[in-house]
PDB file of C-alpha atoms in Angstrom:
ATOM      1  CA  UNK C  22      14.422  -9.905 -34.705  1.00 31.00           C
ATOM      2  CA  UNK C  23      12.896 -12.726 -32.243  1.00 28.00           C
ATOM      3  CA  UNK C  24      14.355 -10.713 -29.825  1.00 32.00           C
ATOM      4  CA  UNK C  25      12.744  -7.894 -30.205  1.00 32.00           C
ATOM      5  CA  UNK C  26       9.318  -9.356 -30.834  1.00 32.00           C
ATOM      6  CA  UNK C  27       9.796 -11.085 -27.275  1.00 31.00           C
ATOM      7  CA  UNK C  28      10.600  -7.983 -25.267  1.00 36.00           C
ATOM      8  CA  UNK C  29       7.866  -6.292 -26.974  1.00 43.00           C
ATOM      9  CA  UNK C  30       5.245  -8.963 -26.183  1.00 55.00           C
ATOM     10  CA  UNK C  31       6.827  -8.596 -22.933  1.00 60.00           C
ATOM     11  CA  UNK C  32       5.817  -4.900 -22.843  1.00 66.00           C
ATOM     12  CA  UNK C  33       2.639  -5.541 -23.689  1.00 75.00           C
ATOM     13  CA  UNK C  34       1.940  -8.741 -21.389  1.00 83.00           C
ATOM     14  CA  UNK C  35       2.977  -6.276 -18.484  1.00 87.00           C
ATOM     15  CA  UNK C  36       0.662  -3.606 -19.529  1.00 89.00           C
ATOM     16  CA  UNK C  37      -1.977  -6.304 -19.820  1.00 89.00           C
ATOM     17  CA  UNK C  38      -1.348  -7.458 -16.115  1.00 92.00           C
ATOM     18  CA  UNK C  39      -1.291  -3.750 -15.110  1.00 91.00           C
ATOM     19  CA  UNK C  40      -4.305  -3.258 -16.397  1.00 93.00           C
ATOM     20  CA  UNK C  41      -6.698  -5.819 -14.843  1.00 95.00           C
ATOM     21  CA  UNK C  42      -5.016  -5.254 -11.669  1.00 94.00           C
ATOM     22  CA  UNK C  43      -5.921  -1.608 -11.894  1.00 93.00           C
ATOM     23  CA  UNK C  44      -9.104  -2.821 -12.845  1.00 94.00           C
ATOM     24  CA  UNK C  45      -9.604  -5.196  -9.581  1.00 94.00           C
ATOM     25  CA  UNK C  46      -9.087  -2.231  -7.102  1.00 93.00           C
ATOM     26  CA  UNK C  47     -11.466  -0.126  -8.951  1.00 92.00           C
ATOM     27  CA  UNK C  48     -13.990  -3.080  -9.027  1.00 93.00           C
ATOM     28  CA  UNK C  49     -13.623  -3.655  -5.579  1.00 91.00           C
ATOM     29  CA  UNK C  50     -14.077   0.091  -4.649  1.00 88.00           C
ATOM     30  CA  UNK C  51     -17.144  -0.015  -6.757  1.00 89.00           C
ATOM     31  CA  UNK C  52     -18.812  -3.170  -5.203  1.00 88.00           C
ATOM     32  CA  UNK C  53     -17.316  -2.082  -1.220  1.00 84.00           C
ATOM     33  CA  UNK C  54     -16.554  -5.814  -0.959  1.00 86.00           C
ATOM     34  CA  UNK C  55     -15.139  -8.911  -2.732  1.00 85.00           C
ATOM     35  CA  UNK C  56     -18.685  -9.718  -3.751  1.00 88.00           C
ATOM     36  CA  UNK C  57     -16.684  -8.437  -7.476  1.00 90.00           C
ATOM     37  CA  UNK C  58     -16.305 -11.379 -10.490  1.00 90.00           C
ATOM     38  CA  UNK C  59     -13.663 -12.221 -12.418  1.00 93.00           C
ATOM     39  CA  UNK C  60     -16.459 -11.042 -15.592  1.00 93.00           C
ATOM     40  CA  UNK C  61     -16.800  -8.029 -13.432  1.00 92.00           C
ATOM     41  CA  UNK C  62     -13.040  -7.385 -13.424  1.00 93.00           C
ATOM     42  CA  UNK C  63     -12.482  -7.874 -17.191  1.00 94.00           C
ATOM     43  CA  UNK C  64     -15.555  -5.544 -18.731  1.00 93.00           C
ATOM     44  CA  UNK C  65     -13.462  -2.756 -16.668  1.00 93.00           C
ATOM     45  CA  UNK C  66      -9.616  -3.744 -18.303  1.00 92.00           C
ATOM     46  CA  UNK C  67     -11.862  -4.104 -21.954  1.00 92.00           C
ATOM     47  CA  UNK C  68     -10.307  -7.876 -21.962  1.00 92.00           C
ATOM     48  CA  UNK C  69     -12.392 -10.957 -21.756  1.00 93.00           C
ATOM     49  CA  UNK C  70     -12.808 -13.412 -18.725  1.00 93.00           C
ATOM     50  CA  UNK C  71     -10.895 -16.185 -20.372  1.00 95.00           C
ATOM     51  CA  UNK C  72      -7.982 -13.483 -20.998  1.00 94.00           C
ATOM     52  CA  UNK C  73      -7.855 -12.649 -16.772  1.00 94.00           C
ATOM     53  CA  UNK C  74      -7.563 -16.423 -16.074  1.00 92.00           C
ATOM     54  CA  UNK C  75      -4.929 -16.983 -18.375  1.00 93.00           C
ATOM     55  CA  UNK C  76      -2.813 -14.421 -16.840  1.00 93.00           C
ATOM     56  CA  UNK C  77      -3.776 -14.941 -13.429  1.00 93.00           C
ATOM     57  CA  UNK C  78      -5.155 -18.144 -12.873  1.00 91.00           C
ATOM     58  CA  UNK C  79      -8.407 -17.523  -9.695  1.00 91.00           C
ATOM     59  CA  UNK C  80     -10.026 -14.828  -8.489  1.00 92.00           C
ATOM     60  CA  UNK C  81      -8.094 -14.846  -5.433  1.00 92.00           C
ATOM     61  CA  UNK C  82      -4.572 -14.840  -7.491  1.00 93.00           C
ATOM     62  CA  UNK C  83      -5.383 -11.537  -8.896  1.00 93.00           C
ATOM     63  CA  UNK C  84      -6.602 -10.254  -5.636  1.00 93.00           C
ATOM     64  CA  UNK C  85      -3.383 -11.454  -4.047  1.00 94.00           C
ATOM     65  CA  UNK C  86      -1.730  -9.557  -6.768  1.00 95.00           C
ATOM     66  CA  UNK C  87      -3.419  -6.504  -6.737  1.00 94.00           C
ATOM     67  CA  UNK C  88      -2.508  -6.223  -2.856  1.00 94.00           C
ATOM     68  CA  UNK C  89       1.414  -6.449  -4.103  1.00 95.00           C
ATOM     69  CA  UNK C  90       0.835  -3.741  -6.814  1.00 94.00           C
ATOM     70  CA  UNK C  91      -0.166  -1.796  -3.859  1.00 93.00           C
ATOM     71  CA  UNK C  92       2.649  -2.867  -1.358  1.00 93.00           C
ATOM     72  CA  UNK C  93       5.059  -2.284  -4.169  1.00 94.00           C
ATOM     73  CA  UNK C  94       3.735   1.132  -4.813  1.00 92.00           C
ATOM     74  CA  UNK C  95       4.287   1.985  -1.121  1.00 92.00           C
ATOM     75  CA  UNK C  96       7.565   0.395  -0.917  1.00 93.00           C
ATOM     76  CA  UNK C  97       8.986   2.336  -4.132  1.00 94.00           C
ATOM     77  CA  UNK C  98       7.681   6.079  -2.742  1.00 93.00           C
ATOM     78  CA  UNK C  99       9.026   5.193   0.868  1.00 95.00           C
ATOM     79  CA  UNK C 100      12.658   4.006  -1.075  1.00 95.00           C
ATOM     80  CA  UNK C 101      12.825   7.058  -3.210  1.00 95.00           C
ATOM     81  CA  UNK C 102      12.035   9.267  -0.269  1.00 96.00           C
ATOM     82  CA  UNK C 103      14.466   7.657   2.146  1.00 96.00           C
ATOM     83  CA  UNK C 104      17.617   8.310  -0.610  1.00 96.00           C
ATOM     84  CA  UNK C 105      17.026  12.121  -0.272  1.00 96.00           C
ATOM     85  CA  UNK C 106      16.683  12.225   3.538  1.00 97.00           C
ATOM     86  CA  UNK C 107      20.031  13.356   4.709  1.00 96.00           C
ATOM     87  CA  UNK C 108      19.135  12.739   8.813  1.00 96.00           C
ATOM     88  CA  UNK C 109      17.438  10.494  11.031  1.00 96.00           C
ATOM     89  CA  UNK C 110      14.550  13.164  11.396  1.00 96.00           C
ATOM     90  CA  UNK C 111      14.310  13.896   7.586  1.00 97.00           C
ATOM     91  CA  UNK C 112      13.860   9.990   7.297  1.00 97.00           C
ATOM     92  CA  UNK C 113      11.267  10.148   9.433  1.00 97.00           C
ATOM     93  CA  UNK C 114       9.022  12.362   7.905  1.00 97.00           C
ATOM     94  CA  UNK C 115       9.784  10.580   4.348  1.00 97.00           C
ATOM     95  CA  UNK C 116       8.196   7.376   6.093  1.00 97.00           C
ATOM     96  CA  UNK C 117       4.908   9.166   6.793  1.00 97.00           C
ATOM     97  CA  UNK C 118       5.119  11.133   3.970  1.00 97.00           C
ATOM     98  CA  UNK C 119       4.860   7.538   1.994  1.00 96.00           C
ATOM     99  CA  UNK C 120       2.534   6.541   3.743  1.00 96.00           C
ATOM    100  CA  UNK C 121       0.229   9.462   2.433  1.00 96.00           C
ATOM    101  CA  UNK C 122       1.360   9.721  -0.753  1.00 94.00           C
ATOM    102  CA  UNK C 123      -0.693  11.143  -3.326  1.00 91.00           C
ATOM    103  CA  UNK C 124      -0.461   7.961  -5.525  1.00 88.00           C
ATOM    104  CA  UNK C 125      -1.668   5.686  -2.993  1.00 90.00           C
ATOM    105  CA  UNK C 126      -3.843   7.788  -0.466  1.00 94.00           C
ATOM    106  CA  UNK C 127      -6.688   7.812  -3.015  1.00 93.00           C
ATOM    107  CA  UNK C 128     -10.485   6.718  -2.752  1.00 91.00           C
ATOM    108  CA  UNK C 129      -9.752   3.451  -4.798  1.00 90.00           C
ATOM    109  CA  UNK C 130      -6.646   2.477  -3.133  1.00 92.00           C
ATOM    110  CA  UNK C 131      -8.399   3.089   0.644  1.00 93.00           C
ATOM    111  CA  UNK C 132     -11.700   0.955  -0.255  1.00 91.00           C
ATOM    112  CA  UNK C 133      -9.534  -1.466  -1.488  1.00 91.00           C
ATOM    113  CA  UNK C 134      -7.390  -1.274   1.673  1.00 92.00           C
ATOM    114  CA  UNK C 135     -10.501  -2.339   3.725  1.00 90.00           C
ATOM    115  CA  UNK C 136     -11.576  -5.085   1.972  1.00 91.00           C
ATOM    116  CA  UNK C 137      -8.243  -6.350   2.032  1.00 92.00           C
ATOM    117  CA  UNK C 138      -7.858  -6.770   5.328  1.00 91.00           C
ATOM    118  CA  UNK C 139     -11.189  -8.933   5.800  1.00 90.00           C
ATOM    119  CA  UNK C 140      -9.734 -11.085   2.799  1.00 92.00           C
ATOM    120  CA  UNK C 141      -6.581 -11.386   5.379  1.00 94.00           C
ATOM    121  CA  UNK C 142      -8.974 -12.921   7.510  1.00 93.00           C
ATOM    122  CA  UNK C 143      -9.693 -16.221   5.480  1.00 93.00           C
ATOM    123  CA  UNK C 144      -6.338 -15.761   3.172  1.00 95.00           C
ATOM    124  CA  UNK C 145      -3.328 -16.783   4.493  1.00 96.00           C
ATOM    125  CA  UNK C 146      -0.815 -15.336   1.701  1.00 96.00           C
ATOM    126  CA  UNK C 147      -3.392 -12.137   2.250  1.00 95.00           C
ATOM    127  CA  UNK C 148      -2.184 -12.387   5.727  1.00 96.00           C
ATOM    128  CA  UNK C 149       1.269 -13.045   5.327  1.00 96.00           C
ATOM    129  CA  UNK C 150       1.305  -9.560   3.162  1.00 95.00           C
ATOM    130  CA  UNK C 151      -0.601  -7.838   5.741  1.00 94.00           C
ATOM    131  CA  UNK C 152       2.011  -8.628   8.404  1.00 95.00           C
ATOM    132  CA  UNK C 153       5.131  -7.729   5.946  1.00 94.00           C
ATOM    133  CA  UNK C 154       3.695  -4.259   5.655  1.00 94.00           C
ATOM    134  CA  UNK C 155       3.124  -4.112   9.457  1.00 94.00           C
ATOM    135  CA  UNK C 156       6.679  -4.923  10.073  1.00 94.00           C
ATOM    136  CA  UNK C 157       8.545  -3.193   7.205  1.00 94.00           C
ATOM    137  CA  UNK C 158       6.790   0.583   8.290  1.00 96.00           C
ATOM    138  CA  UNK C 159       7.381  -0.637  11.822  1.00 95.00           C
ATOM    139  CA  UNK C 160      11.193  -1.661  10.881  1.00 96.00           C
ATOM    140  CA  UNK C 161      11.819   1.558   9.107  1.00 96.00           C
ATOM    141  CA  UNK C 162      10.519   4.022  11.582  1.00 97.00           C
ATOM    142  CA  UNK C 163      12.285   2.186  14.358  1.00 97.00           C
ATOM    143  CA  UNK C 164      15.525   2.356  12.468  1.00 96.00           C
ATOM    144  CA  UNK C 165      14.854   6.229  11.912  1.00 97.00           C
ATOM    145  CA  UNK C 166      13.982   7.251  15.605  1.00 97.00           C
ATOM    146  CA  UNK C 167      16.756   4.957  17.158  1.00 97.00           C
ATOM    147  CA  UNK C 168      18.978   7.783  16.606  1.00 96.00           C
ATOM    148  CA  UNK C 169      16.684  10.562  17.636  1.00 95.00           C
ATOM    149  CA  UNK C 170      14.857   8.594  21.157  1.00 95.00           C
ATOM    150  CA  UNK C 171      17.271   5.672  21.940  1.00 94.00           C
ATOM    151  CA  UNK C 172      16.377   2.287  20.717  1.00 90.00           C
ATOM    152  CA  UNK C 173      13.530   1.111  23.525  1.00 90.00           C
ATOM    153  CA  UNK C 174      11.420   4.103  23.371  1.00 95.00           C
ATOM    154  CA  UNK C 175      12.053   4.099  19.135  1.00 96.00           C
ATOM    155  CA  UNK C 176      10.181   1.016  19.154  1.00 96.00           C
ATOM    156  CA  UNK C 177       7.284   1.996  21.281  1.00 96.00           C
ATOM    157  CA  UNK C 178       6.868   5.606  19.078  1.00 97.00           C
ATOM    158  CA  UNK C 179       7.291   3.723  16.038  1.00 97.00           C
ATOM    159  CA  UNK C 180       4.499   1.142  16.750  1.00 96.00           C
ATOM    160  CA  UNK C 181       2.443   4.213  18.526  1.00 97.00           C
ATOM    161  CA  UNK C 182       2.958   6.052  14.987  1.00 97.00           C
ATOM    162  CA  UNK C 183       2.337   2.775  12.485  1.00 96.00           C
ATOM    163  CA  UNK C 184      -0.940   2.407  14.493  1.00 95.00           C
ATOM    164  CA  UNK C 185      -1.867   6.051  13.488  1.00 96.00           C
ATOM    165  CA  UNK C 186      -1.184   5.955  10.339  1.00 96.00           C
ATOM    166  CA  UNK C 187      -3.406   2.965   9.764  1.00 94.00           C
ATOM    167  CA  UNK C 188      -6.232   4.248  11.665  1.00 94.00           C
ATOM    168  CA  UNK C 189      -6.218   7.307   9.829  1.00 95.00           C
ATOM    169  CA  UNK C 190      -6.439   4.715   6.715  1.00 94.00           C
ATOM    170  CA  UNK C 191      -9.090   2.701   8.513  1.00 92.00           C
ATOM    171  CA  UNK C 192     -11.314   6.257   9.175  1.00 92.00           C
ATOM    172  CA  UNK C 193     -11.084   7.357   5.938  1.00 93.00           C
ATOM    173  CA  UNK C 194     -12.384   4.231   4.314  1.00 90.00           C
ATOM    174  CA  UNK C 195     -15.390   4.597   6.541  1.00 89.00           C
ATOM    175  CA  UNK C 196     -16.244   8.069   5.805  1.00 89.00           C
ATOM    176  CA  UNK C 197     -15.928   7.564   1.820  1.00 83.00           C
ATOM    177  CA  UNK C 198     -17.807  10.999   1.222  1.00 82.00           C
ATOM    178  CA  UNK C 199     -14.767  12.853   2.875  1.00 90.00           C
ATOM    179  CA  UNK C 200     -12.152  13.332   0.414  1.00 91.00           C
ATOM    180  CA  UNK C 201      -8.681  11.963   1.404  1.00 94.00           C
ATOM    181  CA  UNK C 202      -6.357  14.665   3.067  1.00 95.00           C
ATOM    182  CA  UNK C 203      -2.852  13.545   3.232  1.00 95.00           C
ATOM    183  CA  UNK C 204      -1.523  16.956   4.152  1.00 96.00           C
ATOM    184  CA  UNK C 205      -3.310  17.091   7.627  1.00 96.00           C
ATOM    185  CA  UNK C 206      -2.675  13.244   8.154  1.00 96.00           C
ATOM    186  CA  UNK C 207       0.571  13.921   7.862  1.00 97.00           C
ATOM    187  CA  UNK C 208       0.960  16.618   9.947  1.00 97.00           C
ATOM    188  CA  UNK C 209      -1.184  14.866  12.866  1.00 96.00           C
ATOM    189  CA  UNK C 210       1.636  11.852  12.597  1.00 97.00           C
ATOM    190  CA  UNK C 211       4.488  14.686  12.607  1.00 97.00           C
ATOM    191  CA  UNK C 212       2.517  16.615  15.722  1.00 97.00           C
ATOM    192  CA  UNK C 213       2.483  13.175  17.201  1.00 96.00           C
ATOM    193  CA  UNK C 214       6.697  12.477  16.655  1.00 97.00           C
ATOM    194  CA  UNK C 215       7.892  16.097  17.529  1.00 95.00           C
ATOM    195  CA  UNK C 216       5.889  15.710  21.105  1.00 96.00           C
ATOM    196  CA  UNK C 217       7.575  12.250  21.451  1.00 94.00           C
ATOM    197  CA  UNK C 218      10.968  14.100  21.174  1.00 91.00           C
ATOM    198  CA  UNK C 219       9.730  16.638  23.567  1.00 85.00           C
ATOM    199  CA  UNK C 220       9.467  19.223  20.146  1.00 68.00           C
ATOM    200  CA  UNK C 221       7.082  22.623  21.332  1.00 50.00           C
TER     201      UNK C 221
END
């Protein structure tokens, strides 16, 4: 029985987390800036401000680990993608494909996106994230187009094609009004890659 009760409090501590961290991107959307409060934060999860600090300590903790919930959110639709791609060029594609993902190329997770990196400015774990996500999509697309473009030009194309798909992040925060697109940013990064392998 004490088992139960702890896996189920588990359940719900989870859901609890999930919740205010959900919460945090949509208050940051909301406010444009980190100029959000931890009270802020909590009236949006329906918990109280005591309840956010007991599962997450500062303000900055549960910024810190809303910018993981998105990370891991990338990371899991670029995995699942990659274990049906059956060639280098089909593993390409699921790369960018993740990184436009329905799930995460949303108004809430863009605004959020910008913020973030000016909190990478004067956090250094915000930083440290920042540059695992630089090198993982950098990593993977290199490993992809090694086979396709030989290993020196895979890493020029792959950082050529990371910097695209943030900008196209970074413009699309800045025109809020404009609906996100992932189709046509994904095609524009696929345009870019078939030219690159000298695809008409």
């Amino acid at each position: 029985m004490s088992h139960v009760s702890i896996s189920r409090n588990g359940r719900g501590d989870a859901a609890r987390r999930e919740a205010m961290i959900v919460a945090t991107i949509g208050a940051i959307e909301a406010a444009g800036s980190l100029e959000v409060t931890v009270a802020d934060i909590a009236a949006r999860a329906g918990v109280s401000p005591a309840l956010v600090h007991h599962y997450f300590g500062t303000k900055d903790d549960l910024l810190i680990a809303a910018m993981r919930h998105l990370l891991q959110g990338f990371r899991a639709g670029v995995t699942s993608r990659l274990r049906q791609a059956e060639s280098p060029r089909q593993r390409v594609s699921a790369i960018i494909e993740a990184s436009f993902d329905p799930s995460q190329f949303v108004s809430e997770a863009i605004a959020a996106w910008l913020v973030f990196y000016l909190y990478a400015r004067r956090s250094a774990e915000a930083a440290r994230l920042l540059r695992l996500y630089f090198r993982r999509l950098e990593t993977n697309l290199v490993s992809a187009l090694a086979p396709l473009l030989g290993m020196p030009r895979a890493h020029g194309v792959a950082a050529a094609a990371g910097a695209m798909i943030d900008g196209v992040w970074l413009r699309q925060a800045l025109t809020p009004l404009t609906a996100p697109d992932g189709a046509t940013a994904i095609a524009m990064v696929e345009r870019y890659i078939e030219a690159e392998m000298g695809v008409k």
